[in-house]
Backbone as numpy.savetxt, mean C-alpha at the origin, in Angstrom:
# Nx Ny Nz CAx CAy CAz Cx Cy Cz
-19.47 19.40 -9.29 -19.65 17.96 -9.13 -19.61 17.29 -10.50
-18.77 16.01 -10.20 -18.76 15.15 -11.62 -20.47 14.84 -12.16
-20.24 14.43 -13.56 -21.55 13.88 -13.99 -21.17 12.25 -13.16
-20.47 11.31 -13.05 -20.35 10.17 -13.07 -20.78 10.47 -11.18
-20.16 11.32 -10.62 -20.36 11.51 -8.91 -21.92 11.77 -8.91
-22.58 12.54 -9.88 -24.04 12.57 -9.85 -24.73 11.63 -9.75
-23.95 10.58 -11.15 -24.78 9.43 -11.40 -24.65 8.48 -10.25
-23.85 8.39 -9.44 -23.38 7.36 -8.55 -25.02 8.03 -7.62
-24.99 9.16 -7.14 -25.58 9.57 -6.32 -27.11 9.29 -6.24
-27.01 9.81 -7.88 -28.77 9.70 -8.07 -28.88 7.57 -8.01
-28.29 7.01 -8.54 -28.16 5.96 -8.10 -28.64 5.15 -6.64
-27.74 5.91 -5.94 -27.95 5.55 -4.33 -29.16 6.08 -3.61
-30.38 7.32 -4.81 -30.95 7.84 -3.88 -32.21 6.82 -4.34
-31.92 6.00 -5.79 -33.00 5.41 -6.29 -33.22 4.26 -5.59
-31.98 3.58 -5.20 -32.10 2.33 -4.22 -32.69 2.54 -3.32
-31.76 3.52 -1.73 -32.49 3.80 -0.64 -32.59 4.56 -0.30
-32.90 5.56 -1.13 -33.92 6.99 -0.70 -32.81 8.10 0.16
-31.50 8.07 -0.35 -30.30 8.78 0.64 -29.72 9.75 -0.66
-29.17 10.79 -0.02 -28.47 11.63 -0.75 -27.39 11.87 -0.14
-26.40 12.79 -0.90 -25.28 13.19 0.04 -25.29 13.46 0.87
-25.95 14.41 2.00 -26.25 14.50 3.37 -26.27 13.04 4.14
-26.89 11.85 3.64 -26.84 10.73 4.38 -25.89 10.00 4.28
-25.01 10.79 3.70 -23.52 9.70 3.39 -22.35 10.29 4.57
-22.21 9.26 5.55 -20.98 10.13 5.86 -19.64 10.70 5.30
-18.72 11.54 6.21 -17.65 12.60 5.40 -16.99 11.05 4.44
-16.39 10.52 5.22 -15.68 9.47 4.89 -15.79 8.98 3.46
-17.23 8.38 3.41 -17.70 7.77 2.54 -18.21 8.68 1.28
-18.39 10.32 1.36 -18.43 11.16 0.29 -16.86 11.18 -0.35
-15.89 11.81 0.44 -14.72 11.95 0.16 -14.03 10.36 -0.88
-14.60 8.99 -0.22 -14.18 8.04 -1.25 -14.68 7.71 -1.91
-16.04 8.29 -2.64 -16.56 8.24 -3.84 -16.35 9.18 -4.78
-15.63 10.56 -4.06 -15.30 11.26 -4.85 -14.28 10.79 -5.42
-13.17 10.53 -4.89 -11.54 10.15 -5.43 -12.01 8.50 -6.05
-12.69 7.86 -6.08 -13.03 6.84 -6.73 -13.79 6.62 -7.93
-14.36 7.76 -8.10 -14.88 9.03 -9.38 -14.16 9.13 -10.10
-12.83 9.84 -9.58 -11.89 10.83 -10.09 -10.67 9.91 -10.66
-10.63 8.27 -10.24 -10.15 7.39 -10.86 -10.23 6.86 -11.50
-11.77 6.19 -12.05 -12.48 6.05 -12.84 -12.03 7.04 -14.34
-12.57 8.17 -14.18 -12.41 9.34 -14.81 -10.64 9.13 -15.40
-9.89 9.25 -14.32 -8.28 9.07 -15.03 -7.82 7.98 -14.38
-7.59 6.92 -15.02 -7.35 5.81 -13.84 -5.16 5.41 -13.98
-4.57 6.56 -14.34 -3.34 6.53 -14.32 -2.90 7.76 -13.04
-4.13 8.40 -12.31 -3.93 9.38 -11.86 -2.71 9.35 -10.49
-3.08 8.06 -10.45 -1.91 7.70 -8.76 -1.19 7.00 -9.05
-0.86 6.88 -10.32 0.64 6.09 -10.64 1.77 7.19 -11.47
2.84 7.18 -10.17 3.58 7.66 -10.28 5.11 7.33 -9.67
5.89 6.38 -10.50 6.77 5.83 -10.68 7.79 6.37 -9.63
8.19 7.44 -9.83 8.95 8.54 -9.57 8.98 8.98 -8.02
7.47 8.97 -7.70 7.26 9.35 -6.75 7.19 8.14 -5.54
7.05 7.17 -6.15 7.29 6.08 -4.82 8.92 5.85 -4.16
10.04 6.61 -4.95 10.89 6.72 -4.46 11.59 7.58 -3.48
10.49 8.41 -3.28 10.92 9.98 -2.77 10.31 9.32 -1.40
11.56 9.73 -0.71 11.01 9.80 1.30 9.56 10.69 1.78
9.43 9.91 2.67 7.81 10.51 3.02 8.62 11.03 4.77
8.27 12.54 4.56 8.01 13.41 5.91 7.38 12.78 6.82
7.90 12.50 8.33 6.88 11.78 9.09 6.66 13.46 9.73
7.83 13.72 10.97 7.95 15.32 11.14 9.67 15.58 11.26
9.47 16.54 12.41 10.73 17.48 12.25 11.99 16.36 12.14
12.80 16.14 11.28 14.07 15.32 11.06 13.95 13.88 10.84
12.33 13.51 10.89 12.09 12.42 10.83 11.69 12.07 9.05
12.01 11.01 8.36 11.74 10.34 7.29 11.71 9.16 7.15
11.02 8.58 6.30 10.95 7.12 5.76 10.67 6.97 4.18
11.27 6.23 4.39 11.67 5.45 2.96 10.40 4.37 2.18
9.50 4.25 1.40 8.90 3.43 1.14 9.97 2.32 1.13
9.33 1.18 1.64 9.79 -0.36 2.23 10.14 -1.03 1.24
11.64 -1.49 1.17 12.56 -1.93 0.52 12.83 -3.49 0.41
13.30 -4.22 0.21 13.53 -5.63 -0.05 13.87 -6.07 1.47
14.77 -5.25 1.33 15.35 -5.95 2.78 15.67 -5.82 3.97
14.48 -4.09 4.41 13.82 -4.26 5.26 12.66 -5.50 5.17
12.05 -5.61 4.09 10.90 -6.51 4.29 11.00 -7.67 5.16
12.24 -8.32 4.50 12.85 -9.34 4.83 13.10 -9.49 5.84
13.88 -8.80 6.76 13.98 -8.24 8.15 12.47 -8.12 9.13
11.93 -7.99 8.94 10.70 -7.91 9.31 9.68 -9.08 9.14
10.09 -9.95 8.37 9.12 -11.00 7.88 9.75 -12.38 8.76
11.45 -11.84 8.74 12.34 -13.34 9.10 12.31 -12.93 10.65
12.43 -11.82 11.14 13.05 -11.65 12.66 11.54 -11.08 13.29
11.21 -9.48 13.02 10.53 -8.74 13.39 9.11 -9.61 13.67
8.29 -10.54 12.79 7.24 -10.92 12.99 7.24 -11.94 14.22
8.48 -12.15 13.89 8.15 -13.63 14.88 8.89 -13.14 16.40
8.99 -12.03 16.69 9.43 -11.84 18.11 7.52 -11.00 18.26
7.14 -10.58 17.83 5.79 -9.62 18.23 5.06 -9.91 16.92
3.65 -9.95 17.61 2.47 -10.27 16.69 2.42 -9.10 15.85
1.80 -9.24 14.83 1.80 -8.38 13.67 0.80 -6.81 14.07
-0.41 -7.49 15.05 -1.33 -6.72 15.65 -0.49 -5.78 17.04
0.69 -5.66 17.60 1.35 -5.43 18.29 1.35 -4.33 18.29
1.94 -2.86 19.38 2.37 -1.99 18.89 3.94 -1.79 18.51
4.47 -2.85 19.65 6.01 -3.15 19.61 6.32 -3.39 17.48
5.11 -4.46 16.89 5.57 -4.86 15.85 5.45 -3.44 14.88
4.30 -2.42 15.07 4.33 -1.59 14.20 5.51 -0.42 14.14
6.33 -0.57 15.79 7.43 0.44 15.94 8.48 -0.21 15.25
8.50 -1.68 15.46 9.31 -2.04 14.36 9.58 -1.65 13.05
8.00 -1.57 12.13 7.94 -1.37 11.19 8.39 0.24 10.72
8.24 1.11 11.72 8.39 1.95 11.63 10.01 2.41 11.66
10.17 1.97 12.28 12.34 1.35 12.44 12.71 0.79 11.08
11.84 -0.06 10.43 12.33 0.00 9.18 12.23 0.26 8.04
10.83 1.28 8.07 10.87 2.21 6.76 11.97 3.34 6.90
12.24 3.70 8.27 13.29 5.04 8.89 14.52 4.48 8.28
14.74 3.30 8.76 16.05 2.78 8.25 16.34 2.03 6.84
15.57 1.86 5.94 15.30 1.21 4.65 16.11 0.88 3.99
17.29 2.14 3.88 18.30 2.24 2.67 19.56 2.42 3.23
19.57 1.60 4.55 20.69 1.41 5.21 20.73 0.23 5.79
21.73 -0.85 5.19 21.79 -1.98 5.60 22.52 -2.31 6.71
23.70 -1.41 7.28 24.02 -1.63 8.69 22.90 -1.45 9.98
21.84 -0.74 9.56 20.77 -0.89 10.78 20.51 -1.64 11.20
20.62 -3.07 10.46 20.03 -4.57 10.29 20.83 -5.38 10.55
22.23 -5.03 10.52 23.04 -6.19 10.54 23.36 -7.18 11.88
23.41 -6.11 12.85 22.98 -6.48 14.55 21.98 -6.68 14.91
20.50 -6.85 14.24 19.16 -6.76 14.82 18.84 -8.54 14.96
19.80 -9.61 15.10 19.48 -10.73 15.11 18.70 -11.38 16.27
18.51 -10.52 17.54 17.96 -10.76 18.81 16.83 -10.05 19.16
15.83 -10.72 19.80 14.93 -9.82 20.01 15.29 -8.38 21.07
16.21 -8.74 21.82 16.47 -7.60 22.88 17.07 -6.52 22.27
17.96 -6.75 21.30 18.98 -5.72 20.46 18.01 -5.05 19.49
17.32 -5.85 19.04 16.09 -5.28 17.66 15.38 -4.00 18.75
14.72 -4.52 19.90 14.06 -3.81 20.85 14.92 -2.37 21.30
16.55 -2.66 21.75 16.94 -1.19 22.16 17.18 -0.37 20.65
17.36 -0.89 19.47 17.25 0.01 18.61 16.31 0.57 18.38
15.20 0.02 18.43 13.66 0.36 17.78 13.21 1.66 18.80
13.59 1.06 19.97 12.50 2.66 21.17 13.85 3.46 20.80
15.08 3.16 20.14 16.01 4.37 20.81 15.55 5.47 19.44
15.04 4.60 17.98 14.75 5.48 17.22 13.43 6.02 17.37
12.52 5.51 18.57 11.09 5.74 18.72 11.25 7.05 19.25
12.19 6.90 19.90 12.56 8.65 20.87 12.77 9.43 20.37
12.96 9.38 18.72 12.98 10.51 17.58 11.94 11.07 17.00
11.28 10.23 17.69 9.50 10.76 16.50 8.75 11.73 17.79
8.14 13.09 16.95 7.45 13.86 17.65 6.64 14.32 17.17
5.80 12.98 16.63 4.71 13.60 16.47 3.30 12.41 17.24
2.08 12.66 16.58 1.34 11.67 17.10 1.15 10.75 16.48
0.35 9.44 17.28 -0.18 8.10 16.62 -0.67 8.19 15.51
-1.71 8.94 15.44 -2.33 9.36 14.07 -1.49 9.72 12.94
-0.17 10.95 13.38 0.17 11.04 12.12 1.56 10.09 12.03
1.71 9.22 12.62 2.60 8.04 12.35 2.22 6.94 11.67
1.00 6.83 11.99 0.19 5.63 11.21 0.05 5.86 9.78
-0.26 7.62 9.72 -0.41 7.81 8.62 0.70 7.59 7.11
1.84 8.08 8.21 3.47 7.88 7.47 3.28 6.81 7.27
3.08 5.39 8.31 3.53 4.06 7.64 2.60 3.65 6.66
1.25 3.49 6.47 0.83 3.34 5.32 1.14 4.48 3.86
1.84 5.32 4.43 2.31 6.10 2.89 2.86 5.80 2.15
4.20 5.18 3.55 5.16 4.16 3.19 5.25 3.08 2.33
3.73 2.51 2.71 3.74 1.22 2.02 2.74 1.04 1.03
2.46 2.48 0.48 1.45 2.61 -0.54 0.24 2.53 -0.06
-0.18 2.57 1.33 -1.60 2.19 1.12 -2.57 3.23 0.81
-3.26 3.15 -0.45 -4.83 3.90 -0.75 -5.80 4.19 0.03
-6.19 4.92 1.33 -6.78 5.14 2.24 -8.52 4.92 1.40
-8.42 5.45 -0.13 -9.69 5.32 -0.44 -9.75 4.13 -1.36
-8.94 2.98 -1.39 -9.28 1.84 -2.27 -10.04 0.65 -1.46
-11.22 0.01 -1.50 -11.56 -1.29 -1.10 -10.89 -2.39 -1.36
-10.43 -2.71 -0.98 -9.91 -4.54 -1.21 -11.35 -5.60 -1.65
-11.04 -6.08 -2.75 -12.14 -7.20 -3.01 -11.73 -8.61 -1.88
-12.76 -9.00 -1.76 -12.79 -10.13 -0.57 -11.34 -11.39 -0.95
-10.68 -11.63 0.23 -9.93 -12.63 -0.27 -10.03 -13.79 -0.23
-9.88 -14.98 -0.97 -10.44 -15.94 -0.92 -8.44 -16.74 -1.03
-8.72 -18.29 -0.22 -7.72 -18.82 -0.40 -6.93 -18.87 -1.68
-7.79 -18.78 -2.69 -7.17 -19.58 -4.19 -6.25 -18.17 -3.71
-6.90 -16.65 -3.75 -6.08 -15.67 -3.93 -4.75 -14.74 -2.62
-4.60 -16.10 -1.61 -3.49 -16.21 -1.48 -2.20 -15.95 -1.91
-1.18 -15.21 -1.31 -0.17 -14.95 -2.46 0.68 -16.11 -1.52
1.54 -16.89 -2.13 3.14 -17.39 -1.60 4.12 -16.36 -1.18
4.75 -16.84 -0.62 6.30 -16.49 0.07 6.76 -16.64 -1.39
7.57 -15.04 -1.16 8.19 -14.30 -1.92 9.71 -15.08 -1.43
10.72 -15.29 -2.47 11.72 -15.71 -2.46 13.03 -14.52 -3.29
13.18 -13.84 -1.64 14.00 -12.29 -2.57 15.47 -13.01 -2.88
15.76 -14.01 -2.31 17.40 -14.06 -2.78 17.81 -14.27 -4.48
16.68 -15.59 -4.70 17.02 -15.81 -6.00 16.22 -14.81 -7.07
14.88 -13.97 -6.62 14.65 -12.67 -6.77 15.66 -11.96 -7.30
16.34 -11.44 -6.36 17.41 -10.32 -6.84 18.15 -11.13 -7.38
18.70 -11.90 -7.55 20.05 -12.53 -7.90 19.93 -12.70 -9.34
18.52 -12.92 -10.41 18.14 -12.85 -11.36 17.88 -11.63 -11.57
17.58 -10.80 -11.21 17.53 -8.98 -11.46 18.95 -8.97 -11.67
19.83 -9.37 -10.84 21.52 -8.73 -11.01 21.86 -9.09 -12.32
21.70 -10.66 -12.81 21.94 -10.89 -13.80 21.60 -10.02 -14.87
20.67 -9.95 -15.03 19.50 -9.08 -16.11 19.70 -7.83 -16.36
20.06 -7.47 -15.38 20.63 -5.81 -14.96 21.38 -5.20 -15.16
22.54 -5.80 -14.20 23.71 -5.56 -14.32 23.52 -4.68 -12.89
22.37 -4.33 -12.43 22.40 -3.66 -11.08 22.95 -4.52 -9.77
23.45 -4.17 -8.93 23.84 -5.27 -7.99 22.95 -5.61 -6.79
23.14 -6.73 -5.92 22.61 -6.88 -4.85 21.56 -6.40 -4.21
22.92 -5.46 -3.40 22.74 -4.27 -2.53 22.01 -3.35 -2.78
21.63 -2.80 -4.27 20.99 -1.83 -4.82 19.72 -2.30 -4.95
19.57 -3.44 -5.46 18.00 -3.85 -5.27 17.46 -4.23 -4.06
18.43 -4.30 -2.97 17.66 -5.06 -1.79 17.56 -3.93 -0.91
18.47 -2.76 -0.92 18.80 -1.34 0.22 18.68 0.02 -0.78
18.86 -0.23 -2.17 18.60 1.50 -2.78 17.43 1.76 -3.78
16.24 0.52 -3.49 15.27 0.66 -4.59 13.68 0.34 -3.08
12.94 0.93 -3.85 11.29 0.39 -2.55 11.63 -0.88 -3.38
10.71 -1.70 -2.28 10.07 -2.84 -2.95 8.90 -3.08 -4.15
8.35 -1.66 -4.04 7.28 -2.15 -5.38 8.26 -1.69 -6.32
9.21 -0.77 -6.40 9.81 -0.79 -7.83 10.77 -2.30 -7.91
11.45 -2.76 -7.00 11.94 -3.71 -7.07 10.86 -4.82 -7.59
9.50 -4.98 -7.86 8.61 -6.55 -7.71 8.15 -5.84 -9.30
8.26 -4.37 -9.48 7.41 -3.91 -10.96 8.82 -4.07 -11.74
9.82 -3.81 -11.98 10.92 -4.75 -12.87 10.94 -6.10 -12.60
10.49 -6.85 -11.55 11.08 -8.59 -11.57 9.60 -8.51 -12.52
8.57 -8.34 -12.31 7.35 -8.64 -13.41 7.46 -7.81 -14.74
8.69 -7.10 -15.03 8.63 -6.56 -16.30 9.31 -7.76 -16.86
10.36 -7.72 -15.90 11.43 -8.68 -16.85 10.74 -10.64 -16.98
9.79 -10.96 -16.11 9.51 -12.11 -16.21 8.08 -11.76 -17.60
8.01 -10.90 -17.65 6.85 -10.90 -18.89 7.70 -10.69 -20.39
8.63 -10.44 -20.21 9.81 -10.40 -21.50 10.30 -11.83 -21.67
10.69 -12.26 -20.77 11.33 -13.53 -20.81 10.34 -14.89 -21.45
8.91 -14.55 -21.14 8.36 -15.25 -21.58 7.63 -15.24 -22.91
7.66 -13.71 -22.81 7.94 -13.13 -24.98 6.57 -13.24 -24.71
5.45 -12.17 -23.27 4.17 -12.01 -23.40 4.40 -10.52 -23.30
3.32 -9.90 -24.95 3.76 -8.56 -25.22 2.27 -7.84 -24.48
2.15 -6.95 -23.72 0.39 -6.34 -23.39 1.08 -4.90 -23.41
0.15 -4.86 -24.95 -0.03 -3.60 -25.21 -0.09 -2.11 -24.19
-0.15 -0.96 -25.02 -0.65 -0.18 -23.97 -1.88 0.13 -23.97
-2.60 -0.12 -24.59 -4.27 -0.22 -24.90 -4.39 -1.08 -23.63
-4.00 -2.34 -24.07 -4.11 -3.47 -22.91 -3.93 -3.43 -21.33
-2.95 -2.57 -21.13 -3.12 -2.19 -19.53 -3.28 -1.27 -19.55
-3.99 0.19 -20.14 -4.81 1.07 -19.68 -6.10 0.66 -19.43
-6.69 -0.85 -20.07 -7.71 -1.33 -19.96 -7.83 -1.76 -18.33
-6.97 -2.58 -18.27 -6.80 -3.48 -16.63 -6.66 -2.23 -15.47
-6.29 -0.86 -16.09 -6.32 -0.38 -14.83 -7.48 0.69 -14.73
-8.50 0.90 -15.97 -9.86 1.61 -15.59 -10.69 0.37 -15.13
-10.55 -1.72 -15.35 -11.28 -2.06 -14.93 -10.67 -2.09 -13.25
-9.86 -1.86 -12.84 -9.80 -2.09 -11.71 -9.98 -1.07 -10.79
-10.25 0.20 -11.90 -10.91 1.85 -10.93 -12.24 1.37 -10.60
-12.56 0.85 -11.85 -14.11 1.02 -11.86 -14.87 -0.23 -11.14
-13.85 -1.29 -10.78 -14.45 -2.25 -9.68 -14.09 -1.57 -8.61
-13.47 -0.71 -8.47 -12.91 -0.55 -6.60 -14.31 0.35 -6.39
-14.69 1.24 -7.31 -15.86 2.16 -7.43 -16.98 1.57 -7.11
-17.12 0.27 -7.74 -18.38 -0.72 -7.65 -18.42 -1.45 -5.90
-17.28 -1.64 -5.68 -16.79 -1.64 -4.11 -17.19 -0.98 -2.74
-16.79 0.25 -3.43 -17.51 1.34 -2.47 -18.45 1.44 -2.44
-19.27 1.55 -3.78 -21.04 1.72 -3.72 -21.33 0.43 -2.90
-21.34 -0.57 -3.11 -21.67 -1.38 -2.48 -21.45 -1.74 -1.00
-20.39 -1.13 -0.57 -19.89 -1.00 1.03 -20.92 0.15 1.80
-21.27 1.36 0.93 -22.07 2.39 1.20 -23.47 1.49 1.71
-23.60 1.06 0.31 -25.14 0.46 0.34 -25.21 -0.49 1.50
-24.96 -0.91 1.85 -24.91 -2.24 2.85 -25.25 -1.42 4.51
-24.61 -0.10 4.06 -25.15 0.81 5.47 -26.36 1.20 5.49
-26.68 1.64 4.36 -27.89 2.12 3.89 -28.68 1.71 4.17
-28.81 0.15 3.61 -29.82 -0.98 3.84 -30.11 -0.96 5.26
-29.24 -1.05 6.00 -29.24 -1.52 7.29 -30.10 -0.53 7.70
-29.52 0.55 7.79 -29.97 1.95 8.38 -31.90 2.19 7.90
-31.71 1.91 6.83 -33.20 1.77 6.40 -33.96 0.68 7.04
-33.27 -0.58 7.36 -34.34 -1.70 7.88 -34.75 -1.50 9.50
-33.48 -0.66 10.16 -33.69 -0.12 11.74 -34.72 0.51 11.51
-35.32 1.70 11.14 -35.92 2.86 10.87 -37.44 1.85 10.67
-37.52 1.12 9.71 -38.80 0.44 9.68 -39.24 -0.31 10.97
């Protein structure tokens, strides 16, 4: 066991009287890896690896989510099925499968046509809900053990505008279109448009400087969790009285 996983612990036992035994699996397992980020906080960035297809099962793959699937999904896909849907998540799942192929998309302008493509590629997957769900958030980067800090309107993001997006990457580049919108994910596509808009504006951050921003942002997601823990704790302690 870490010293810092100790300290978290002895921490939690000084507040409300709990030790690891009172923590569920869940919530041990994401203080450990939230520890272990803290500790190296470059440990899950890996450039390289967000490009590589994620195994759903046998013959099945997906692509972390590309420009223009996104797009596809944001312009057509959302607005035929609610986002909470299962229809919308087979969608989604239709277009991490199909990512880096832009003829998948080119006929999907109807909801009925989007629909016989989507179950005809649904009839390919054999495995379960669970481990499909799991593929699509792999897909799309999600950190099973990161907290989200609360969102507040100011921190709203806008509508992303990929045309003139890429169209300034092409320039800049020399890469084309097609390559940024069908042969790159989207976070490598949004981590060059923010390289190149931080050049352009001749703002230099060190590497001191963002190794800084990314242990403070281990060590708030850490502060996150303790505090998501604690809030059970509390509770659990005020029933008991």
């Amino acid at each position: 066991m870490s010293r810092r996983l100790q300290s978290v612990l002895a921490d939690l036992h000084d507040r409300y009287g709990a030790t690891a035994a009172d923590l569920t699996a869940d919530e041990l397992e994401a203080l450990v890896f939230a520890c272990k980020r803290v500790d190296n906080p470059f440990s899950e960035i890996n450039a390289e690896l967000m490009e590589l297809p994620i195994h759903v099962c046998k013959g099945v793959w997906m692509w972390p989510l590309t420009a223009g699937a996104a797009v596809w999904l944001t312009e057509y896909a959302s607005k035929w099925w609610k986002p909470t849907s299962t229809m919308y998540r087979w969608a989604q799942a239709y277009a991490l499968v199909n990512g880096r192929n832009e003829g998948a998309f080119l006929s999907l302008d109807t909801k009925w046509r989007a629909r016989a493509a989507i179950l005809k590629t649904a009839l390919s997957f054999g495995c379960h809900v669970g481990e499909l769900n799991a593929a699509i958030d792999r897909a799309y980067g999600v950190d099973p053990y990161h907290v989200k800090p609360k969102v507040t309107k100011h921190d709203e993001q806008e509508d992303v505008d990929f045309a003139a997006l890429v169209a300034r990457l092409e320039v800049s580049s020399g890469i084309s279109v097609d390559q940024w919108l069908w042969g790159r994910s989207l976070v490598s596509m949004m981590k060059s448009y923010r390289e190149l808009s931080a050049l352009a504006k001749a703002v230099f951050v060190g590497e001191k400087a963002n190794a800084q921003m990314e242990l403070d942002e281990a060590v708030a997601n850490l502060a996150r969790i303790c505090a998501k823990i604690g809030e059970r704790l509390k509770e659990r302690n005020e029933e008991s009285n």
